[in-house]
Amino acid sequence: MVTQNIMSAPPPSGNGNASPATIPYRPVAGQRAAAAERRKAFPYRFPRDGRLLGGKFTVAENARRLQRYFYFERRLMQGLGAWTLSIPEFEVKLETGRHIFYHGDAARGLRERLSEQELRLKDIDAFRDPEIDLLLEEFLSAADAPELLAGLHQVLGRALTTAYQHHIDDTDPVTDVPTIRCLRRILADYEPMLAWANAALAAYVEGGVDESRLAAWRWHLQRLLASVGGVTGTDPRTEAPTPLRCTAKPFERGTVPLRDVRFDTFHNTGDYDVADGGERFPKDSYEALRLRFIRTQRDEVDAIEAFGTFIWDIRFRDFQAEYDLARITWDEARHTEIGHRALLAAGYDPFELRNRLTGSTCRGPMEPAFAMAEINLFGEVGVLKTINQLIDAAADRRDELLRHISDFIRSDERTHVRKGGHIIRVMTDLDAKDLEQRTRELFTECLVSLGAVQKDMDVFTVTREDIERLVGE
Ligand SMILES: [Fe+2]
Ligand SMILES: [Fe+2]
């Protein structure tokens, strides 16, 4: 038996001073020569894997760092959500909808890896860091969208990129390769995101935004980040800058939906024909339904605001709900883009068509459960009630543009309705009937105050169908 030989094999010659940490070499007579013979018979020369064992981190230190990255990403998803109403520029609002999901998805990947590094999901989600919270509050206290981008992308985004890159370089490329893969995938989103932010800030400066104001803000935030030891918390700490805006005035999210000067907006009605002062096409004609659908998609710029705001409003209640909202926010940015492009393809300058702010104006200051019930249970469910006929009508008329976009939008909205159930349960304990009733009352109040419906009775609540029609989605 081979085992007998192992026991009796002599120690390898010439290493009598081997350190106790070295595993002693114990050959079995003939095995090494036999292995060499077998190797000669193996014809394939596969690429050599040059990765070396070894890295700077233990599992515990790896997890400590990843937990901070997770927290930064989660807070960035929430923080950008808080700003969705307050960004006026169309392109910036849309990109921010996309970036919210990039950060949410980065958090999701890190959370999964953390759950493989001896941590439980419950504890990963419960992690808080008051220093990072203060830092984020200061970043969110930007005076306007250019300052927000300069801080979150050019200071924090850039610092996170460097930290991830260093982590990839420093951790063990063999034992910890799942972390490396996770960080590389995050960086694949970061690269276009930061490149876009740089280009957007250049556009703001070219258009007249004071560059020195942005530079001063960036410098202030860089010093604040250094004062908490940087992204990993291990850099030498410097003194925090004073004063902080967020200690003078705590950050609060905006409640009013802002648009840039290219838009002509209205919120006194939900009806495009009323807003336009007349019909473009006969009511209920295919052409009228088609244009209404495309305009509604473009006007889903308000859905970016709704879902983004919800992430902030329910922050830390449930990671899955935050993540689903982040994904829906991105989808709504996509619907807005689809609408914008479809209007162009239909021969319009998208900005010649007035932008409906009715829904967002009502939802902006509202508690998330009721705003969510309105947009998800009424708006998105409402879309699904009519979209099948629209797709069929488009197919009958060989209207490939409308058939194509509504086909994809239908699948997205079905997904949103499906995810909505869990999100609403996280937002409220009210049962479905009470939630619908209270939502209708609140929207009646709001629509009356905007003049979108007339209050002609003492007791009056708009129907679910009225909300679907007036607010749209
Ligand atoms: Fe949508
Ligand atoms: Fe949707």
GROMACS .gro file of C-alpha atoms and ligand atoms in nm, residues 332 380 413 416 473, ligand 2:
model
    6
  332GLU     CA    1  -3.944   5.483  -1.663
  380GLU     CA    2  -4.979   5.110  -1.446
  413GLU     CA    3  -4.559   4.765  -1.708
  416HIS     CA    4  -4.399   4.689  -1.256
  473GLU     CA    5  -4.895   5.678  -1.664
  475FE      FE    6  -4.423   5.175  -1.515
   0.00000   0.00000   0.00000
